[in-house]
Amino acid sequence: TTTLPEGIYTLRLTAVDKVFNTRIVTAKVIVGVPKFLLSIHDKLSHPDKLTVDKDGYIYVADRENDSIKILDHKGNFIRIGQTILSKPEGVALDEEENIYVGSRNKSVIEKFDPNGNHLATLGQGFFNKVCGLKVDENGKIIAADRNQNLIRIFEPDGDLYNTIGQNQLDKPEDVDIWKDTQGNIFYYVANRNEDNIKVFTENGVLVRIIDCAKTLTKPDGLAVTQNGQILIADSNNSRVVKLDKYGNITLTINFAEGKGFNHPKGICFDILGNLYIADSMNKRIVVFGTKLPEVADLPSEEELAKVKEEKQKEKDNQPDWVKQSLERQKQNKEDKEKWDIFGKDKNKGKNENDI
């Protein structure tokens, strides 16, 4: 590969055994330092973990603004969760693009549908400062609990499935999922206060510790590629490092646009293999790779404000009889809901008396 130009390549490997069973595996391979593609700034306040959907939109935990921002490549954004979240750190998507957020200071996971509507609160009573999280292909939610020093795994319906890492972690910040060619699942955990990455089996057995010859300082976000390479936001060293599957540093990225990183937090890949970095203290997202996906522009803040203003004008200009009719409909709905609750309570009491 030393004769190849710098860039991201898809490596295709074909293996044939003695009885001619064939297996083909593909993997993304970075040659050289990836090319800088994009920077989004002046829209964020201490961006934390982030992810990218299949259409190329960026979802970032905008921690100090208590919200998730969904951004296009021009920095236009849609904000969700601002009345629900408190210091969000982790964000992940499931196969249906529902949005899961680690609301750190509320110590819960909040679930939203793809349109940003709140669906559920998960993990109540199980967390003390939830941080990074991922959702696997079966819908299980894997989340790092920073203050209890463990990893919680939940079923898609929110029931607790497993807890791993007890007495083995110290301020875990993020977690990623990796499946080997035999289908075995491993959890990679950024173990902040011990300056290392710890790898657990699906059943919670610690099988590996990676510390890069003790050169990591407060690792934060991490991502594992299909072929087992690890990218780490080495936060207090203000760099992102790539490791081969043996734990050796093969690439260091520590600046973009002529400006050094300042405590990077989150990292992820899009479907094209481009690398996204939340450069937290510089309040920006930077992207490296070969070619950005084509992403339709979101409406700007000014356009959204104009639409909201026009809707309000329409509402204000409604005839009085329309306003009164809408108010009656609202009141009737509220009355019906109250009577429904009252009826359920009465029936409940009746059933209890029958017993």
XYZ file of N, CA and C in Angstrom, residues 69-272:
612
model
N -28.370 18.789 18.007
C -28.502 19.540 16.758
C -28.271 18.599 15.584
N -29.181 18.670 14.623
C -29.055 17.921 13.375
C -28.624 18.931 12.320
N -27.431 18.727 11.744
C -26.831 19.731 10.877
C -26.657 19.239 9.448
N -26.808 20.158 8.497
C -26.363 19.876 7.137
C -24.923 20.355 6.999
N -24.383 20.350 5.800
C -22.979 20.705 5.632
C -22.729 22.208 5.623
N -23.804 22.992 5.580
C -23.649 24.453 5.642
C -23.802 24.982 7.067
N -24.103 24.098 7.994
C -24.299 24.528 9.379
C -25.721 24.857 9.736
N -26.657 24.787 8.756
C -28.073 24.920 9.103
C -28.451 23.742 9.991
N -29.336 23.975 10.934
C -29.625 22.900 11.871
C -31.083 22.900 12.322
N -31.486 21.716 12.770
C -32.747 21.528 13.491
C -32.368 21.132 14.904
N -33.006 21.728 15.886
C -32.696 21.447 17.287
C -33.809 20.595 17.892
N -33.429 19.545 18.639
C -34.436 18.741 19.331
C -34.037 18.548 20.792
N -35.049 18.327 21.624
C -34.812 17.952 23.019
C -34.485 19.079 23.962
N -34.606 20.339 23.518
C -34.123 21.442 24.345
C -34.913 21.648 25.630
N -36.129 21.131 25.700
C -36.888 21.237 26.953
C -36.834 19.944 27.767
N -36.107 18.960 27.252
C -36.077 17.642 27.886
C -34.695 17.272 28.398
N -33.653 17.647 27.653
C -32.293 17.190 27.932
C -31.574 18.101 28.912
N -30.598 17.509 29.623
C -29.731 18.279 30.520
C -28.305 17.776 30.357
N -27.484 18.612 29.735
C -26.070 18.306 29.452
C -25.933 16.965 28.708
N -26.546 16.858 27.533
C -26.438 15.603 26.782
C -25.008 15.366 26.313
N -24.576 14.110 26.364
C -23.230 13.761 25.894
C -23.256 12.748 24.760
N -24.062 11.679 24.904
C -24.072 10.643 23.883
C -25.261 10.772 22.960
N -25.076 10.359 21.699
C -26.189 10.324 20.748
C -25.950 9.161 19.796
N -27.036 8.423 19.501
C -26.932 7.270 18.611
C -28.253 7.079 17.883
N -28.206 6.338 16.777
C -29.385 6.042 15.975
C -29.571 4.531 15.887
N -30.831 4.084 15.833
C -31.078 2.677 15.566
C -31.317 2.487 14.069
N -31.669 1.257 13.672
C -31.835 0.953 12.249
C -32.970 1.761 11.618
N -33.957 2.164 12.419
C -35.077 2.956 11.906
C -34.842 4.455 12.061
N -33.625 4.805 12.499
C -33.199 6.195 12.703
C -33.958 6.903 13.812
N -34.476 6.131 14.784
C -34.870 6.745 16.044
C -33.599 7.243 16.728
N -33.746 8.287 17.526
C -32.597 8.979 18.117
C -32.548 8.691 19.615
N -31.390 8.264 20.100
C -31.183 7.974 21.522
C -30.138 8.941 22.064
N -30.429 9.536 23.207
C -29.549 10.569 23.763
C -29.234 10.254 25.220
N -27.962 10.271 25.549
C -27.551 10.152 26.942
C -27.625 11.511 27.607
N -28.683 11.721 28.397
C -28.883 12.992 29.088
C -28.120 12.922 30.415
N -26.885 13.408 30.394
C -25.945 13.147 31.485
C -26.464 13.566 32.850
N -26.909 14.804 32.969
C -27.274 15.317 34.293
C -28.628 14.827 34.798
N -29.437 14.242 33.902
C -30.681 13.601 34.349
C -30.488 12.106 34.553
N -29.315 11.593 34.122
C -28.975 10.175 34.299
C -30.018 9.243 33.686
N -30.450 9.584 32.461
C -31.387 8.746 31.711
C -31.022 8.797 30.227
N -31.637 7.892 29.480
C -31.558 7.923 28.018
C -32.915 8.368 27.500
N -32.910 9.385 26.645
C -34.151 9.865 26.038
C -34.218 9.364 24.592
N -35.396 8.861 24.223
C -35.599 8.349 22.862
C -36.548 9.266 22.105
N -36.156 9.612 20.862
C -36.960 10.463 19.983
C -37.182 9.727 18.661
N -38.296 10.015 17.993
C -38.497 9.438 16.666
C -37.684 10.231 15.639
N -37.632 9.783 14.371
C -36.806 10.492 13.377
C -37.205 11.943 13.149
N -38.432 12.308 13.546
C -38.880 13.702 13.399
C -38.626 14.542 14.646
N -37.978 13.935 15.655
C -37.643 14.688 16.857
C -38.705 14.671 17.930
N -39.774 13.887 17.749
C -40.809 13.784 18.780
C -40.339 12.847 19.882
N -40.544 13.257 21.124
C -40.093 12.442 22.252
C -40.964 11.201 22.376
N -40.319 10.030 22.482
C -41.041 8.762 22.570
C -41.006 8.139 23.951
N -39.833 8.177 24.606
C -39.711 7.448 25.873
C -38.482 7.906 26.637
N -38.525 7.671 27.944
C -37.368 7.858 28.820
C -36.951 6.474 29.310
N -35.687 6.121 29.084
C -35.187 4.783 29.396
C -34.108 4.852 30.476
N -34.000 3.776 31.230
C -32.896 3.646 32.185
C -33.085 4.381 33.487
N -34.309 4.791 33.797
C -34.546 5.508 35.050
C -34.164 4.636 36.244
N -33.350 5.198 37.122
C -32.921 4.474 38.310
C -31.695 3.604 38.113
N -31.188 3.515 36.862
C -30.038 2.654 36.593
C -28.729 3.425 36.422
N -28.804 4.733 36.177
C -27.602 5.493 35.817
C -27.238 6.540 36.864
N -25.955 6.905 36.819
C -25.455 8.090 37.511
C -24.475 8.765 36.566
N -24.985 9.664 35.728
C -24.240 10.365 34.683
C -23.978 9.451 33.482
N -24.998 9.268 32.654
C -24.839 8.493 31.428
C -24.102 9.335 30.389
N -23.157 8.710 29.683
C -22.334 9.442 28.706
C -22.542 8.863 27.300
N -21.487 8.299 26.703
C -21.594 7.797 25.344
C -22.459 6.549 25.254
N -23.095 6.351 24.089
C -23.932 5.174 23.893
C -23.962 4.790 22.425
N -24.327 3.520 22.184
C -24.514 3.001 20.830
C -25.747 2.114 20.827
N -26.298 1.884 19.632
C -27.412 0.953 19.459
C -26.966 -0.107 18.467
N -27.084 -1.399 18.836
C -26.607 -2.446 17.935
C -27.664 -2.793 16.890
N -27.320 -3.728 16.014
C -28.192 -4.055 14.883
C -29.511 -4.688 15.326
N -29.567 -5.190 16.550
C -30.797 -5.785 17.075
C -31.599 -4.823 17.948
N -31.123 -3.586 18.053
C -31.847 -2.579 18.827
C -31.444 -2.491 20.286
N -30.483 -3.305 20.728
C -30.004 -3.184 22.102
C -29.226 -1.876 22.264
N -29.386 -1.249 23.439
C -28.759 0.045 23.724
C -27.627 -0.192 24.715
N -26.423 0.222 24.335
C -25.242 0.026 25.170
C -24.750 1.404 25.593
N -24.671 1.651 26.903
C -24.390 3.003 27.390
C -23.351 2.985 28.502
N -22.487 3.995 28.482
C -21.446 4.155 29.501
C -21.988 4.967 30.672
N -21.867 4.416 31.866
C -22.270 5.093 33.102
C -21.003 5.603 33.784
N -20.794 6.899 33.678
C -19.529 7.478 34.113
C -19.294 7.375 35.624
N -20.296 7.663 36.429
C -20.080 7.722 37.878
C -20.223 6.377 38.577
N -20.926 5.420 37.946
C -21.000 4.084 38.528
C -19.935 3.154 37.959
N -19.159 3.663 36.981
C -18.016 2.930 36.426
C -18.416 1.577 35.856
N -19.393 1.615 34.940
C -19.842 0.372 34.316
C -20.555 0.671 32.994
N -20.898 -0.408 32.290
C -21.635 -0.316 31.035
C -22.976 -1.011 31.230
N -24.064 -0.313 30.892
C -25.398 -0.894 30.953
C -25.848 -1.257 29.534
N -26.502 -2.417 29.425
C -27.054 -2.865 28.143
C -28.556 -3.090 28.330
N -29.352 -2.455 27.481
C -30.807 -2.523 27.587
C -31.407 -3.167 26.346
N -32.510 -3.871 26.556
C -33.315 -4.375 25.445
C -33.961 -3.186 24.721
N -34.412 -3.384 23.476
C -35.065 -2.285 22.752
C -36.247 -1.672 23.503
N -36.953 -2.481 24.322
C -38.101 -1.944 25.058
C -37.701 -1.237 26.350
N -36.401 -1.180 26.639
C -35.924 -0.461 27.818
C -35.633 -1.336 29.019
N -35.941 -2.627 28.954
C -35.616 -3.523 30.068
C -34.110 -3.749 30.134
N -33.580 -3.826 31.350
C -32.144 -4.055 31.515
C -31.795 -5.469 31.062
N -30.795 -5.587 30.184
C -30.358 -6.885 29.665
C -29.108 -7.390 30.388
N -28.132 -6.486 30.599
C -26.882 -6.909 31.231
C -26.134 -5.685 31.741
N -25.242 -5.922 32.679
C -24.337 -4.891 33.181
C -22.933 -5.479 33.160
N -21.980 -4.747 32.573
C -20.613 -5.245 32.499
C -19.631 -4.168 32.958
N -18.420 -4.615 33.282
C -17.347 -3.686 33.640
C -17.281 -3.307 35.097
N -18.138 -3.902 35.958
C -18.101 -3.555 37.378
C -16.704 -3.828 37.950
N -16.197 -2.854 38.713
C -14.881 -2.940 39.369
C -13.720 -3.039 38.378
N -13.979 -2.695 37.113
C -12.918 -2.771 36.099
C -12.760 -1.472 35.312
N -13.661 -0.512 35.551
C -13.626 0.744 34.809
C -13.511 1.920 35.760
N -12.966 3.029 35.235
C -12.842 4.260 36.013
C -13.192 5.441 35.108
N -14.414 5.925 35.239
C -14.972 7.017 34.437
C -15.035 6.667 32.944
N -15.792 5.624 32.590
C -15.958 5.312 31.165
C -16.723 6.420 30.451
N -16.217 6.834 29.298
C -16.800 7.960 28.567
C -17.586 7.538 27.330
N -17.136 6.472 26.687
C -17.806 6.095 25.443
C -17.638 4.599 25.227
N -18.454 4.070 24.323
C -18.422 2.637 24.034
C -18.715 2.444 22.550
N -18.089 1.437 21.946
C -18.432 1.070 20.579
C -18.514 -0.452 20.491
N -19.169 -0.921 19.430
C -19.450 -2.336 19.236
C -18.652 -2.823 18.031
N -18.024 -3.992 18.183
C -17.299 -4.578 17.060
C -17.607 -6.060 16.979
N -17.863 -6.535 15.754
C -18.146 -7.949 15.534
C -17.040 -8.538 14.665
N -16.439 -9.654 15.108
C -15.378 -10.271 14.319
C -15.977 -11.147 13.220
N -15.116 -11.779 12.430
C -15.585 -12.545 11.276
C -16.360 -13.796 11.680
N -16.213 -14.227 12.931
C -16.983 -15.372 13.428
C -18.314 -14.971 14.045
N -18.573 -13.668 14.076
C -19.827 -13.186 14.639
C -19.778 -12.892 16.124
N -18.590 -12.991 16.729
C -18.442 -12.660 18.153
C -18.497 -11.151 18.346
N -19.202 -10.732 19.383
C -19.392 -9.305 19.645
C -18.484 -8.857 20.790
N -17.849 -7.686 20.604
C -16.981 -7.109 21.620
C -17.380 -5.655 21.847
N -17.229 -5.215 23.097
C -17.491 -3.830 23.459
C -16.170 -3.151 23.800
N -15.865 -2.080 23.060
C -14.669 -1.277 23.302
C -15.075 -0.065 24.137
N -14.381 0.158 25.249
C -14.771 1.212 26.183
C -13.612 2.192 26.382
N -13.895 3.497 26.192
C -12.908 4.540 26.505
C -12.909 4.740 28.013
N -11.874 4.248 28.660
C -11.770 4.219 30.122
C -10.936 5.423 30.565
N -11.615 6.542 30.770
C -10.968 7.852 30.853
C -9.899 7.966 31.933
N -10.240 7.640 33.164
C -9.306 7.929 34.254
C -8.141 6.960 34.347
N -8.209 5.836 33.637
C -7.063 4.927 33.577
C -6.277 5.088 32.281
N -6.699 6.054 31.452
C -5.979 6.380 30.214
C -5.795 5.175 29.305
N -6.878 4.396 29.141
C -6.768 3.233 28.264
C -8.120 2.895 27.641
N -8.073 1.905 26.761
C -9.276 1.331 26.165
C -9.386 -0.097 26.680
N -10.559 -0.472 27.186
C -10.765 -1.838 27.644
C -11.780 -2.522 26.735
N -11.506 -3.792 26.429
C -12.335 -4.553 25.505
C -12.973 -5.714 26.257
N -14.303 -5.807 26.142
C -15.071 -6.848 26.829
C -15.798 -7.714 25.800
N -15.998 -8.976 26.153
C -16.860 -9.820 25.337
C -18.315 -9.424 25.569
N -19.213 -10.015 24.782
C -20.638 -9.732 24.925
C -21.137 -10.093 26.319
N -20.483 -11.082 26.956
C -20.881 -11.513 28.292
C -20.161 -10.763 29.414
N -19.312 -9.791 29.036
C -18.682 -8.952 30.048
C -17.311 -9.402 30.506
N -16.697 -10.338 29.804
C -15.355 -10.790 30.181
C -14.328 -9.818 29.599
N -13.461 -9.279 30.453
C -12.402 -8.379 29.989
C -11.333 -9.196 29.275
N -11.097 -8.885 28.004
C -10.152 -9.684 27.217
C -8.934 -8.890 26.766
N -8.970 -7.560 26.929
C -7.849 -6.786 26.384
C -7.824 -5.397 26.989
N -6.606 -4.879 27.195
C -6.401 -3.497 27.621
C -5.431 -2.857 26.641
N -5.816 -1.707 26.088
C -4.988 -0.995 25.112
C -4.629 0.366 25.694
N -3.340 0.631 25.876
C -2.949 1.928 26.442
C -1.930 2.680 25.591
N -1.618 2.141 24.394
C -0.694 2.830 23.466
C 0.611 3.205 24.170
N 1.182 2.236 24.873
C 2.432 2.458 25.610
C 2.296 3.633 26.577
N 1.104 3.728 27.174
C 0.806 4.753 28.185
C 0.940 6.178 27.634
N 0.541 6.362 26.387
C 0.605 7.706 25.792
C -0.769 8.379 25.717
N -1.853 7.679 26.041
C -3.176 8.300 26.030
C -3.382 9.111 27.307
N -4.101 10.234 27.168
C -4.445 11.051 28.335
C -5.919 11.442 28.240
N -6.718 10.814 29.089
C -8.166 11.047 29.155
C -8.855 10.761 27.812
N -8.792 9.514 27.329
C -9.511 9.176 26.093
C -11.004 9.370 26.262
N -11.638 9.824 25.199
C -13.066 10.160 25.279
C -13.864 9.370 24.253
N -14.195 9.965 23.110
C -14.945 9.231 22.100
C -14.082 8.195 21.403
N -14.714 7.137 20.902
C -13.969 6.159 20.117
C -14.866 5.515 19.082
N -14.236 4.970 18.034
C -14.952 4.263 16.979
C -14.054 3.136 16.492
N -14.653 1.982 16.220
C -13.915 0.820 15.742
C -14.362 0.517 14.321
N -13.403 0.411 13.407
C -13.728 0.143 12.009
C -14.060 -1.332 11.818
N -14.581 -1.643 10.642
C -15.006 -3.006 10.340
C -13.846 -3.994 10.476
N -12.624 -3.563 10.125
C -11.488 -4.476 10.190
C -10.715 -4.381 11.505
N -11.337 -3.766 12.520
C -10.764 -3.803 13.860
C -9.806 -2.689 14.210
N -9.655 -1.697 13.337
C -8.832 -0.546 13.698
C -9.632 0.380 14.617
N -8.921 1.065 15.509
C -9.579 1.855 16.546
C -9.190 3.315 16.384
N -10.173 4.195 16.398
C -9.907 5.628 16.429
C -10.355 6.178 17.761
N -9.500 7.002 18.374
C -9.738 7.488 19.733
C -9.564 9.000 19.766
N -10.528 9.667 20.394
C -10.362 11.090 20.711
C -9.531 11.160 21.991
N -8.237 11.372 21.825
C -7.290 11.435 22.953
C -7.373 12.852 23.510
N -8.383 13.079 24.347
C -8.870 14.427 24.619
C -7.824 15.366 25.204
N -7.173 14.962 26.293
C -6.242 15.892 26.941
C -4.930 16.053 26.190
N -4.675 15.194 25.206
C -3.552 15.401 24.289
C -3.983 16.171 23.047
N -5.272 16.527 22.992
C -5.834 17.326 21.890
C -5.468 16.746 20.520
N -5.781 15.467 20.365
C -5.509 14.782 19.098
C -6.481 13.613 18.935
N -6.560 13.130 17.709
C -7.250 11.875 17.421
C -6.208 10.909 16.885
N -6.190 9.692 17.427
C -5.214 8.695 16.965
C -5.944 7.491 16.399
N -5.320 6.897 15.396
C -5.821 5.648 14.830
C -4.850 4.544 15.199
N -5.396 3.425 15.676
C -4.588 2.282 16.055
C -4.875 1.120 15.116
N -3.862 0.309 14.840
C -4.145 -0.944 14.145
C -4.751 -1.922 15.147
N -5.123 -3.098 14.695
C -5.822 -4.031 15.578
C -4.936 -4.559 16.698
N -3.620 -4.272 16.598
C -2.707 -4.694 17.664
C -2.477 -3.590 18.700
N -3.069 -2.420 18.468
C -2.944 -1.329 19.427
C -1.833 -0.353 19.140
N -1.191 -0.451 17.966
C -0.115 0.474 17.604
C -0.688 1.712 16.924
N -0.180 2.888 17.280
C -0.639 4.130 16.651
C -0.106 4.193 15.219
N -1.016 4.329 14.265
C -0.624 4.392 12.857
C -0.941 5.746 12.217
N -1.698 6.579 12.926
C -2.075 7.884 12.383
C -2.422 8.821 13.524
N -1.981 10.067 13.413
C -2.346 11.105 14.380
C -2.890 12.308 13.622
N -4.053 12.802 14.037
C -4.641 14.023 13.475
C -4.832 14.992 14.634
N -4.256 16.187 14.516
C -4.362 17.128 15.640
C -4.623 18.575 15.208
N -4.952 18.781 13.933
C -5.306 20.142 13.520
C -6.164 20.089 12.265
N -6.842 21.187 12.011
C -7.627 21.362 10.787
C -7.728 22.850 10.507
N -7.697 23.216 9.258
C -7.753 24.635 8.846
C -6.644 25.448 9.516
N -5.486 24.831 9.749
C -4.365 25.538 10.360
C -4.517 25.776 11.851
N -5.519 25.171 12.475
C -5.793 25.378 13.902
C -5.758 24.047 14.635
N -4.977 23.986 15.721
C -4.854 22.761 16.478
C -6.137 22.394 17.194
N -6.356 21.093 17.392
C -7.516 20.635 18.155
C -7.412 21.087 19.609
N -8.575 21.204 20.236
C -8.625 21.572 21.653
C -9.655 20.666 22.340
N -9.154 19.574 22.914
C -9.975 18.597 23.628
C -11.104 18.030 22.761
N -10.749 17.261 21.722
C -11.789 16.595 20.932
C -12.542 15.588 21.792
N -13.834 15.439 21.509
C -14.683 14.576 22.340
C -15.269 13.400 21.548
N -16.040 13.684 20.501
C -16.710 12.612 19.775
C -16.078 12.349 18.429
N -16.142 11.089 17.964
C -15.703 10.739 16.622
C -16.643 9.680 16.054
N -16.819 9.700 14.729
C -17.653 8.684 14.076
C -17.329 8.677 12.593
N -17.892 7.685 11.888
C -17.760 7.579 10.440
C -19.128 7.684 9.790
N -19.162 8.175 8.543
C -20.383 8.073 7.755
C -20.305 6.828 6.874
N -21.328 6.602 6.054
C -21.373 5.371 5.261
C -20.292 5.347 4.173
N -19.697 6.487 3.852
C -18.623 6.537 2.864
C -17.249 6.375 3.497
